[in-house]
Amino acid sequence: MTRIFIPKDAAALAVGADKVAKTIAEIASERGKEVTLVRTGSRGMFFLEPLVEVETPAGRIAYGPVAPRDVASLFHADFLAGGAHPLRIGRPEEHPFLARQTRLTFARCGITDPLSLEDYAAHDGWRGLKRALAIGPAAIVTEVTQSGLRGRGGAGFPTGIKWKTVADTQADRKYVVCNADEGDSGTFADRMVMEGDPFMLIEGMTIAALAVGATKGFVYCRSEYPQAIRTFNAALAAARQAGFLGNAVAGAQHRFDIELRVGAGAYVCGEETALLDSLEGKRGIVRAKPPLPAHKGLFRRPTVVNNVLSFAAVPFILAQGAAAYANFGMGRSRGTMPIQIAGNVRHGGLFETAFGLTLGEIVDDIGGGTASGRPVRAVQCGGPLGAYFPPSLFDTPFDYEAFTARDGLVGHGGVVVFDDTVDMAEMARFAMEFCAIESCGKCTPCRIGAVRGKEVIERIMLGSNVEANITLLEDLCQTMKFGSLCALGGFVPYPVMSALRHYPEDFRPRAAAAAAE
Amino acid sequence: MPKTSDFDEGRAQAIIAEHLGLEGSLLPILHAFNEEFGYIDDAAVPHIAAALNLSRAEVHGVLTFYHDFRRAPGGRHTLKICRAEACQSRGSETVARRCLAKLGVGWHDTTPDGELTIEPVYCLGLCASGPAALLDGEPLGLLDEDKLAAAVEEVCEP
């Protein structure tokens, strides 16, 4: 009986992983070979998906990217014994893309069956929870604080301080809310956790609940992730069945359960207060702070709101100790960041590493430049509200403070690469258009400014009164930046202004630009 | 998912009753209607409002805030094409434009035979495998004009 591992991550399914699995099963049965197909998460090397791995005495041997028409030749090459084939990658962990990573959060992803409690326990699962139950709430908060973990959703707020605030606030009930509304273009790490290692998120949220005394948890996942929703709901049912959720968490005197809620296509609900309103059954409108969600959050009760990746980092921190996590990183950015390399890039995927790599290393060395083979012209970091970086800024280290110093955002860790065919005025226009579509409508600078901003950029693109309109656009960006409550209206100036600053030639009248060439 | 059926008051009451025990149950209820009928009929609004002790205006406000909730029947199948930056960097806008031109419809439109509704979506988390789309909930990646047309043909009746 040979075990074959094929991802069921959405990015693998999108390029035909199900058809490959079906073909392997069919040909195996025709040839009388006994095989067991295990559907895993993805290793995060999307340029090799569908990646098929075979268990051999020499460890797992990977082949990819495998199309259904390759399967017959794989059997012919005796891939069940790790035989030679043009698609043979060898041991996946020795592939340069994986070998250079430091996988703390994504240690299991792509290796284990996401819904197997046995697999999870056999690969260090629940160790953080066991230690958390042993050391108690105050010591959990201390560990998380000392690890230096900062909110991985984008704002970078110290997680331990947030938890302490909720722990210190008295209330009849408290909540733990996981923000899985991963709307930023160029990001997919939350999705990969929910599809590839869901028990880790359950464990992290349970530890948070123990630390702050919460009894109910919600995961708010965007509706654009149907595979993640399916897998995570199945994981919740399995964890409940096994007693990790419910009236006695892991046999201890603590009640905690988690419910998955599905968003409805509103980007702004990734903002934590809009998310809370949405969970309450309202329009996803941003709330003014204070009160902080840690004091008055979901249903006006003290609430921990953290991103998937923040909760997912917690089991490791508890199991291995704060120092083991804090040893990685630079400056005030401690631990590892799952960087998501996306867009027009040769080697796209998930790259978890300690903070401190430069943007150039990420794009050129690891990403291998553009997929189109043309020169890199721009890189957008931190989602649709993040700045565009030109190659002249590729020496910027991946670190919260270093990015801020260059008017950029680390955000949720997305890096989107564009080649030299990109029109940066069009990207600036799109940023405003997107903001206009997704604005919740609460703040005037965002609701109306985004519409006007799009119109002004359109006038600039037509070459109408360019200098005056650019001044107007800069002024509008200032108003939006300082006059909006949340990051949607407040940060949309980042892509617009960075495009204007680094690519002024794209905002010149088209006729003049063409004549100059 | 690929279905649209007429509003049915009995079924509507049953859906509401199923979800009443949840905290903040309005979104789950609206999702269940969307799922069951393919859209949320205006006739459902007073029932939901009464059950949740909300005004009809409040339910209307939520219903119209979220992109996912349809207020009129759509096509038998739904194609959501990603228009976000990462897919744009890989040429998604050209693929989308040609797909729409070939079907002779615009964004949010349904083909005249009622087979397919096309919606824009801003990120599917398939950002290193774009251009990407979701066809009846199934992910598609590395799309070009032909691959997208073939996928659409496969689900739609001739």
XYZ file of C-alpha atoms in Angstrom:
675
model
C 0.000 0.000 0.000
C 1.622 3.229 -1.165
C 0.406 6.550 0.183
C 0.088 9.365 -2.334
C -0.420 12.950 -1.176
C -2.332 15.413 -3.345
C -3.347 18.876 -2.099
C -6.970 19.922 -1.932
C -6.028 23.557 -1.327
C -8.106 25.849 -3.561
C -4.974 26.872 -5.495
C -4.318 23.218 -6.330
C -7.971 22.556 -7.171
C -7.940 25.624 -9.447
C -5.309 23.988 -11.616
C -6.894 20.538 -11.708
C -5.797 18.642 -8.573
C -9.099 16.729 -8.409
C -8.760 15.476 -11.972
C -5.177 14.392 -11.274
C -6.283 12.520 -8.150
C -9.081 10.812 -10.078
C -6.753 9.810 -12.899
C -4.178 8.397 -10.464
C -6.863 6.330 -8.724
C -8.177 5.008 -12.059
C -4.803 4.035 -13.494
C -3.709 2.500 -10.176
C -6.766 0.277 -10.144
C -6.275 -0.672 -13.823
C -2.721 -1.697 -13.040
C -3.625 -3.455 -9.810
C -1.492 -1.129 -7.690
C -2.698 -0.563 -4.150
C -2.572 3.111 -3.332
C -4.125 5.363 -0.686
C -4.774 8.946 -1.710
C -4.354 11.473 1.100
C -5.664 14.968 0.401
C -3.481 17.536 2.164
C -3.121 21.296 2.308
C -0.647 22.930 -0.030
C 3.096 23.225 0.569
C 2.657 26.723 -0.799
C 4.689 26.258 -3.974
C 1.881 27.258 -6.295
C 4.139 27.210 -9.353
C 4.396 23.429 -8.859
C 0.696 22.705 -8.274
C -0.777 20.175 -8.612
C 2.155 18.764 -6.627
C 1.906 15.004 -6.141
C 3.972 13.392 -3.388
C 4.641 9.680 -2.950
C 5.725 8.024 0.273
C 8.867 5.970 -0.322
C 11.457 4.406 2.016
C 13.652 7.451 1.212
C 10.938 9.859 2.378
C 8.356 11.674 0.313
C 9.220 12.264 -3.322
C 7.389 15.035 -5.158
C 6.344 15.449 -8.785
C 4.901 18.626 -10.243
C 3.183 20.367 -11.812
C 1.245 17.232 -12.771
C -1.507 17.363 -15.391
C -3.941 14.445 -15.841
C -2.195 13.561 -19.130
C 1.127 13.096 -17.242
C -0.235 10.416 -14.928
C 0.218 7.442 -17.277
C 3.859 8.345 -17.827
C 4.372 8.727 -14.079
C 3.188 5.136 -13.566
C 5.414 4.095 -16.466
C 8.369 5.741 -14.696
C 7.439 3.854 -11.492
C 6.790 7.015 -9.522
C 5.311 4.881 -6.747
C 8.917 3.951 -5.950
C 10.179 7.491 -6.575
C 11.313 6.751 -10.147
C 12.961 9.289 -12.463
C 10.616 11.495 -14.527
C 10.930 14.984 -16.037
C 8.437 16.249 -13.423
C 10.337 14.751 -10.482
C 11.177 17.426 -7.891
C 12.798 15.086 -5.361
C 12.294 15.566 -1.636
C 10.073 18.644 -1.327
C 11.798 19.930 1.813
C 15.054 20.082 -0.166
C 13.504 22.255 -2.900
C 15.207 25.688 -2.628
C 11.843 27.445 -2.184
C 11.100 25.377 0.937
C 14.659 24.819 2.165
C 15.198 28.581 2.646
C 12.095 28.994 4.811
C 11.612 28.967 8.567
C 8.277 27.252 8.975
C 6.844 27.701 12.444
C 3.204 28.454 11.587
C 3.187 26.452 8.353
C 5.202 23.517 9.724
C 2.403 21.004 9.043
C 0.716 22.580 6.034
C 0.922 20.327 2.998
C 2.265 17.431 5.048
C -0.680 16.276 7.138
C -4.293 15.436 6.361
C -5.992 18.655 7.553
C -8.950 16.784 9.039
C -7.032 13.996 10.750
C -6.819 14.498 14.513
C -4.269 11.665 14.639
C -2.023 13.465 12.142
C -2.357 16.708 14.057
C -1.453 15.105 17.381
C 1.440 13.200 15.794
C 2.902 16.445 14.416
C 3.088 18.415 17.695
C -0.590 19.398 17.701
C -2.287 20.352 21.010
C 1.095 20.707 22.776
C 0.556 24.461 23.122
C -2.919 23.921 24.542
C -1.661 21.357 27.072
C 0.984 23.765 28.322
C -1.545 26.618 28.378
C -3.861 24.545 30.590
C -0.922 23.766 32.876
C 0.391 27.327 33.312
C -2.916 29.234 33.540
C -4.279 32.498 32.123
C -1.797 35.043 33.503
C 1.232 33.051 32.370
C -0.279 32.528 28.884
C -0.618 36.291 28.455
C 2.977 36.755 29.651
C 4.278 34.192 27.153
C 2.436 35.808 24.238
C 3.607 39.287 25.299
C 7.222 38.151 25.619
C 7.158 36.432 22.237
C 6.792 39.873 20.656
C 3.932 38.633 18.460
C 2.203 41.527 16.686
C -1.157 41.366 14.964
C -0.612 39.698 11.619
C -3.757 41.190 10.076
C -1.888 44.345 9.166
C -1.961 46.798 12.048
C 0.867 45.101 13.924
C -0.544 45.741 17.410
C 1.113 43.653 20.166
C -1.120 40.615 20.695
C -0.185 40.102 24.357
C -1.259 43.623 25.315
C -4.614 43.150 23.589
C -5.192 39.889 25.438
C -4.221 41.427 28.787
C -6.748 44.229 28.276
C -9.539 41.707 27.676
C -8.376 39.512 30.570
C -8.422 42.503 32.936
C -11.918 43.640 31.908
C -14.793 42.228 33.939
C -17.947 41.084 32.127
C -20.691 38.459 32.199
C -19.263 36.934 29.033
C -16.344 37.489 26.675
C -15.673 36.567 23.079
C -12.763 35.523 20.911
C -13.209 36.575 17.282
C -10.979 35.442 14.468
C -10.739 37.740 11.477
C -10.615 35.411 8.471
C -11.971 38.048 6.094
C -8.771 37.966 4.081
C -9.765 40.447 1.386
C -6.380 41.850 0.399
C -5.363 41.007 -3.121
C -2.107 39.076 -3.043
C -2.807 37.299 0.222
C -3.854 33.714 0.820
C -2.131 32.636 4.058
C -5.358 32.624 6.110
C -7.035 30.526 3.463
C -4.128 28.064 3.469
C -4.330 27.684 7.260
C -8.079 27.046 7.200
C -7.781 24.556 4.352
C -4.452 23.009 5.284
C -4.134 23.055 9.084
C -7.458 24.085 10.644
C -6.865 22.472 14.054
C -3.959 24.890 14.589
C -6.379 27.822 14.362
C -8.803 26.069 16.719
C -5.939 25.455 19.163
C -4.765 29.082 18.986
C -8.263 30.462 19.579
C -8.815 28.052 22.463
C -5.579 29.226 24.104
C -6.774 32.824 23.695
C -10.106 31.913 25.294
C -8.327 30.342 28.272
C -6.109 33.413 28.638
C -8.928 35.944 28.707
C -11.787 33.852 30.108
C -13.926 33.744 26.959
C -16.536 31.064 26.392
C -17.525 31.669 22.786
C -15.494 32.132 19.640
C -16.418 33.196 16.133
C -14.442 32.819 12.943
C -15.600 35.345 10.351
C -14.564 33.960 6.975
C -15.181 35.631 3.643
C -17.683 33.988 1.297
C -15.114 33.993 -1.508
C -13.424 31.020 0.223
C -15.942 28.146 -0.146
C -13.277 25.430 0.217
C -11.930 26.981 3.434
C -15.469 27.203 4.834
C -16.117 23.530 4.092
C -12.837 22.290 5.570
C -12.995 24.486 8.651
C -16.560 23.475 9.479
C -15.549 19.821 9.217
C -12.576 20.512 11.503
C -14.844 22.203 14.060
C -17.130 19.171 14.093
C -14.169 16.810 14.553
C -12.649 18.913 17.355
C -16.007 19.080 19.136
C -16.460 15.316 18.782
C -13.015 14.702 20.271
C -13.678 17.011 23.222
C -11.311 19.823 22.278
C -14.280 22.184 22.101
C -17.379 22.130 24.251
C -18.205 22.124 27.948
C -14.850 20.736 29.076
C -12.033 21.824 26.789
C -9.509 18.970 26.579
C -11.009 17.554 29.784
C -10.368 20.753 31.767
C -12.778 22.998 33.663
C -13.343 25.395 30.824
C -16.201 25.835 28.401
C -15.419 27.093 24.907
C -16.913 26.566 21.478
C -16.327 28.129 18.063
C -18.808 28.969 15.334
C -17.889 29.771 11.743
C -19.703 32.729 10.204
C -19.571 33.620 6.547
C -19.225 37.170 5.259
C -21.205 38.435 2.308
C -18.723 40.043 -0.039
C -17.972 43.319 1.742
C -14.240 44.127 1.841
C -14.688 46.628 4.673
C -15.760 43.814 7.006
C -12.066 42.916 7.288
C -11.823 46.038 9.462
C -12.334 44.732 12.985
C -15.178 46.978 14.111
C -17.104 46.587 10.843
C -16.572 42.845 11.234
C -18.099 42.953 14.715
C -21.154 44.832 13.438
C -21.506 42.295 10.633
C -21.313 39.411 13.128
C -24.074 41.101 15.113
C -26.241 40.961 12.001
C -25.879 44.586 10.951
C -24.467 46.488 8.006
C -20.684 46.314 8.155
C -20.156 49.909 9.234
C -16.955 50.975 10.936
C -17.279 51.983 14.595
C -15.464 54.916 16.135
C -12.856 53.931 18.735
C -12.933 54.195 21.739
C -14.481 52.092 23.075
C -11.907 49.501 21.996
C -13.221 46.049 21.085
C -11.113 44.771 23.993
C -13.444 46.696 26.303
C -16.695 46.734 24.343
C -16.563 44.500 21.312
C -19.026 41.910 20.065
C -22.455 42.556 21.584
C -20.709 45.216 23.740
C -18.698 42.533 25.564
C -14.880 42.411 25.917
C -13.604 40.747 22.742
C -10.261 39.564 21.455
C -10.170 40.196 17.698
C -7.130 38.736 15.965
C -6.216 37.639 12.485
C -5.944 33.942 11.551
C -2.144 34.151 11.416
C -1.925 35.708 14.894
C -3.934 32.874 16.455
C -2.050 30.362 14.328
C 1.301 31.539 15.741
C 0.148 30.994 19.331
C 0.317 27.156 19.619
C 4.014 27.257 18.678
C 4.720 30.070 21.163
C 3.055 28.169 23.994
C 4.596 24.822 23.088
C 8.148 26.047 22.525
C 8.210 29.117 24.768
C 8.262 32.827 23.993
C 12.021 32.956 23.448
C 11.935 30.301 20.712
C 9.645 32.620 18.714
C 11.243 35.948 19.635
C 14.682 34.676 18.570
C 13.592 35.166 14.982
C 13.129 38.564 13.374
C 14.632 42.045 13.532
C 14.020 45.180 15.620
C 10.475 45.241 16.977
C 9.243 42.748 14.347
C 9.739 39.414 16.087
C 9.133 35.885 14.903
C 8.275 34.819 11.396
C 5.997 36.275 8.744
C 4.271 34.133 6.149
C 5.049 36.265 3.094
C 2.727 35.687 0.171
C 4.489 36.140 -3.154
C 1.881 36.761 -5.822
C 0.930 38.365 -9.084
C 3.162 38.269 -12.135
C 5.932 36.233 -10.514
C 7.719 33.043 -11.559
C 7.816 31.293 -8.190
C 4.639 32.424 -6.465
C 3.509 31.026 -3.173
C 3.810 31.102 0.571
C 7.233 31.888 2.001
C 7.415 31.885 5.796
C 10.575 33.481 7.077
C 11.939 35.611 9.889
C 11.437 39.354 9.357
C 14.373 41.118 7.745
C 14.724 39.853 4.161
C 14.868 42.717 1.699
C 12.095 43.247 -0.801
C 14.582 42.591 -3.618
C 15.533 39.200 -2.153
C 11.857 38.293 -1.935
C 10.968 39.355 -5.472
C 14.139 38.508 -7.427
C 15.880 35.679 -5.542
C 12.905 33.799 -4.128
C 10.195 34.838 -6.560
C 12.540 34.528 -9.533
C 11.336 37.750 -11.175
C 8.248 37.996 -13.323
C 6.317 35.084 -14.806
C 6.152 36.944 -18.108
C 9.959 37.224 -18.211
C 9.757 41.002 -18.581
C 11.459 43.391 -16.114
C 9.793 44.039 -12.751
C 8.384 47.552 -12.684
C 6.358 47.724 -9.482
C 5.572 45.679 -6.398
C 2.499 46.350 -4.303
C 2.916 45.322 -0.669
C 0.133 44.996 1.870
C -2.946 44.609 -0.314
C -5.043 47.147 -2.250
C -4.333 49.801 0.394
C -0.568 49.245 0.305
C 2.072 51.290 -1.475
C 3.716 50.470 -4.800
C 7.484 50.031 -4.527
C 9.766 50.549 -7.548
C 12.926 48.400 -7.906
C 14.977 51.372 -6.626
C 13.496 50.690 -3.156
C 14.219 46.940 -3.226
C 16.752 47.350 -0.405
C 13.837 47.913 2.050
C 13.887 45.164 4.695
C 10.618 43.300 5.333
C 9.879 44.795 8.751
C 6.947 46.859 10.054
C 9.011 49.956 10.907
C 11.246 49.864 7.815
C 8.196 49.753 5.535
C 6.501 52.586 7.437
C 9.662 54.680 7.059
C 9.245 54.395 3.293
C 5.529 55.203 3.319
C 4.536 51.593 2.848
C 2.774 48.805 4.708
C 3.717 45.237 5.549
C 0.002 44.676 6.074
C -0.983 41.040 5.856
C 2.248 40.155 4.065
C 1.123 40.144 0.450
C 3.635 41.046 -2.263
C 2.162 41.531 -5.746
C 4.606 41.800 -8.638
C 3.920 43.741 -11.861
C 6.008 43.757 -15.026
C 6.816 46.764 -17.215
C 3.500 46.643 -19.072
C 1.653 47.997 -16.032
C 0.065 51.443 -16.302
C 0.477 53.010 -12.883
C -2.094 55.757 -13.475
C -4.586 52.981 -14.164
C -3.553 51.220 -10.933
C -4.068 54.485 -9.012
C -7.460 54.910 -10.668
C -8.358 51.318 -9.757
C -7.409 51.900 -6.100
C -9.891 54.781 -5.919
C -12.556 52.827 -7.799
C -12.164 49.868 -5.445
C -12.464 52.176 -2.431
C -15.621 53.706 -3.904
C -17.169 50.254 -4.419
C -16.229 48.991 -0.957
C -16.625 52.103 1.221
C -19.073 51.482 4.060
C -20.248 55.077 3.678
C -19.698 56.272 7.205
C -16.955 58.868 6.565
C -17.451 61.541 3.919
C -13.783 61.680 2.815
C -13.940 57.971 1.941
C -17.503 57.754 0.609
C -17.306 60.813 -1.640
C -13.538 61.261 -1.860
C -13.027 57.891 -3.509
C -15.566 58.694 -6.236
C -14.045 62.135 -6.832
C -10.530 60.686 -6.685
C -11.370 58.229 -9.449
C -12.814 61.064 -11.551
C -9.767 63.292 -11.026
C -7.379 60.508 -12.051
C -9.510 59.850 -15.136
C -9.173 63.529 -16.073
C -5.393 63.324 -15.548
C -5.275 60.236 -17.774
C -7.102 62.195 -20.478
C -4.500 64.956 -20.187
C -6.960 67.559 -18.966
C -5.413 70.322 -16.839
C -2.857 67.843 -15.531
C -0.818 69.948 -13.083
C -3.871 71.439 -11.370
C -5.571 68.069 -11.177
C -2.485 66.428 -9.648
C -2.431 69.122 -6.959
C -6.126 68.476 -6.370
C -5.497 64.723 -6.124
C -2.703 65.222 -3.586
C -4.947 67.451 -1.536
C -7.780 64.938 -1.686
C -5.423 62.165 -0.551
C -4.437 64.252 2.479
C -8.103 64.742 3.368
C -8.863 61.036 2.996
C -5.792 60.022 4.979
C -6.575 62.201 7.973
C -10.352 62.377 7.746
C -11.341 58.702 7.590
C -12.004 56.501 10.617
C -10.568 53.273 9.260
C -7.834 52.024 6.978
C -10.034 51.848 3.861
C -10.355 55.577 3.277
C -7.273 56.316 5.376
C -4.865 54.088 3.464
C -6.100 54.273 -0.130
C -3.798 57.310 -0.534
C -0.831 54.897 -0.156
C -1.186 53.195 -3.556
C -2.303 56.443 -5.209
C 0.465 58.646 -3.825
C 3.186 56.021 -4.273
C 2.173 55.585 -7.923
C 2.257 59.345 -8.382
C 5.608 59.740 -6.629
C 7.518 56.840 -8.159
C 5.966 56.769 -11.643
C 5.210 60.429 -12.508
C 5.707 59.682 -16.226
C 2.524 57.556 -16.236
C 0.478 60.574 -15.201
C 1.706 62.787 -18.024
C -0.629 63.428 -20.918
C -0.649 60.353 -23.128
C -0.141 62.247 -26.385
C 2.902 64.093 -25.002
C 4.335 60.866 -23.572
C 3.947 59.123 -26.908
C 5.559 62.053 -28.730
C 8.519 62.037 -26.343
C 9.311 58.403 -27.151
C -26.017 26.478 -5.695
C -26.950 26.669 -9.380
C -30.662 26.998 -8.853
C -33.396 29.558 -8.607
C -36.832 28.792 -7.289
C -39.951 30.752 -6.517
C -40.540 32.301 -3.125
C -42.427 30.019 -0.780
C -43.775 31.431 2.463
C -43.825 28.138 4.332
C -40.230 27.423 3.420
C -39.291 31.001 4.335
C -40.723 30.610 7.838
C -38.911 27.316 8.258
C -35.566 28.879 7.268
C -36.082 31.708 9.743
C -37.040 29.300 12.528
C -33.933 27.162 11.895
C -31.632 30.111 12.557
C -33.422 32.031 15.310
C -31.290 30.535 18.082
C -28.060 31.988 16.690
C -26.493 35.157 18.064
C -26.754 37.865 15.405
C -28.757 35.605 13.110
C -29.626 38.040 10.288
C -26.681 37.277 7.994
C -27.016 33.494 8.363
C -30.744 33.849 7.548
C -30.085 35.948 4.447
C -27.381 33.496 3.321
C -29.847 30.624 3.755
C -32.433 32.423 1.587
C -29.815 33.170 -1.066
C -28.811 29.516 -1.038
C -32.360 28.101 -1.085
C -34.053 30.383 -3.606
C -31.042 31.799 -5.461
C -32.043 35.288 -4.327
C -33.870 37.070 -1.498
C -37.378 38.038 -2.469
C -38.694 41.338 -1.145
C -41.627 39.320 0.224
C -39.225 37.688 2.701
C -38.234 40.966 4.325
C -41.344 41.511 6.513
C -41.187 37.912 7.784
C -37.524 38.246 8.744
C -38.105 41.649 10.348
C -40.996 40.364 12.445
C -39.095 37.291 13.614
C -36.005 39.262 14.650
C -37.935 42.197 16.103
C -36.321 44.571 13.603
C -37.878 47.185 11.363
C -38.243 46.345 7.667
C -35.883 49.254 6.985
C -33.181 47.635 9.096
C -33.453 44.339 7.234
C -33.517 46.194 3.916
C -30.411 48.107 4.968
C -28.467 44.928 5.648
C -29.787 43.166 2.553
C -28.644 45.983 0.281
C -25.282 46.551 1.998
C -23.663 43.241 1.055
C -22.641 42.375 -2.513
C -23.497 38.677 -2.116
C -27.203 39.081 -1.500
C -29.217 38.982 -4.708
C -32.586 40.695 -4.782
C -33.686 39.162 -8.070
C -33.131 35.715 -9.566
C -29.790 35.220 -11.320
C -28.720 32.668 -13.889
C -28.612 28.935 -13.278
C -24.835 29.203 -12.957
C -22.637 31.931 -11.508
C -19.195 32.894 -12.724
C -17.193 35.194 -10.462
C -14.144 36.593 -12.201
C -11.398 38.121 -10.058
C -10.610 41.758 -10.862
C -8.139 42.455 -8.038
C -4.556 43.647 -8.516
C -2.756 40.282 -8.412
C -4.973 38.876 -11.157
C -4.702 42.144 -13.107
C -0.911 41.771 -13.107
C -1.416 38.473 -14.917
C -3.772 39.808 -17.551
C -7.173 39.107 -15.987
C -8.838 42.232 -17.350
C -8.252 41.150 -20.956
C -9.561 37.653 -20.242
C -12.642 39.101 -18.526
C -13.312 41.645 -21.262
C -13.192 39.005 -23.990
C -15.383 36.640 -21.998
C -18.020 39.338 -21.520
C -17.816 40.371 -25.185
C -18.212 36.789 -26.355
C -21.297 36.279 -24.198
C -22.597 39.735 -25.095
C -23.217 40.776 -21.492
C -21.782 43.195 -18.923
C -20.747 42.766 -15.294
C -23.624 41.606 -13.027
C -25.629 40.566 -16.125
C -27.213 37.231 -16.926
C -27.008 35.706 -20.390
C -30.313 35.942 -22.313
C -30.861 32.162 -22.030
C -30.738 32.475 -18.231
C -27.765 30.109 -17.975
C -24.995 32.266 -16.573
C -24.607 35.335 -14.368
C -21.222 37.038 -14.339
C -20.078 38.868 -11.234
C -16.840 40.686 -10.460
C -15.032 39.527 -7.350
C -12.122 41.199 -5.604
C -9.710 38.428 -4.714
C -10.225 34.702 -4.384
C -6.912 34.026 -2.632
C -5.520 32.453 -5.804
C -3.101 35.318 -6.299
C -0.116 33.376 -7.596
C -2.322 31.349 -9.978
C -4.265 34.090 -11.749
C -6.220 34.974 -13.742
C -8.651 33.245 -11.403
C -12.387 32.717 -11.195
C -15.010 30.820 -9.248
C -17.556 28.896 -11.318
C -20.459 27.648 -9.189
C -18.089 27.722 -6.232
C -15.314 25.738 -7.928
C -11.965 27.533 -8.282
C -10.311 28.030 -11.664
C -6.753 29.277 -12.112
C -4.182 30.131 -14.794
C -7.071 31.108 -17.035
C -6.877 32.335 -20.570
C -9.720 33.099 -22.934
C -10.034 29.516 -24.206
C -9.780 27.792 -20.833
C -12.458 30.049 -19.387
C -14.749 29.485 -22.380
C -14.271 25.703 -22.094
C -15.078 25.739 -18.366
C -18.232 27.772 -18.989
C -19.315 25.470 -21.798
C -18.855 22.456 -19.561
C -21.394 23.647 -16.976
C -23.896 25.411 -19.230
C -26.371 23.441 -21.279
C -25.898 23.783 -25.054
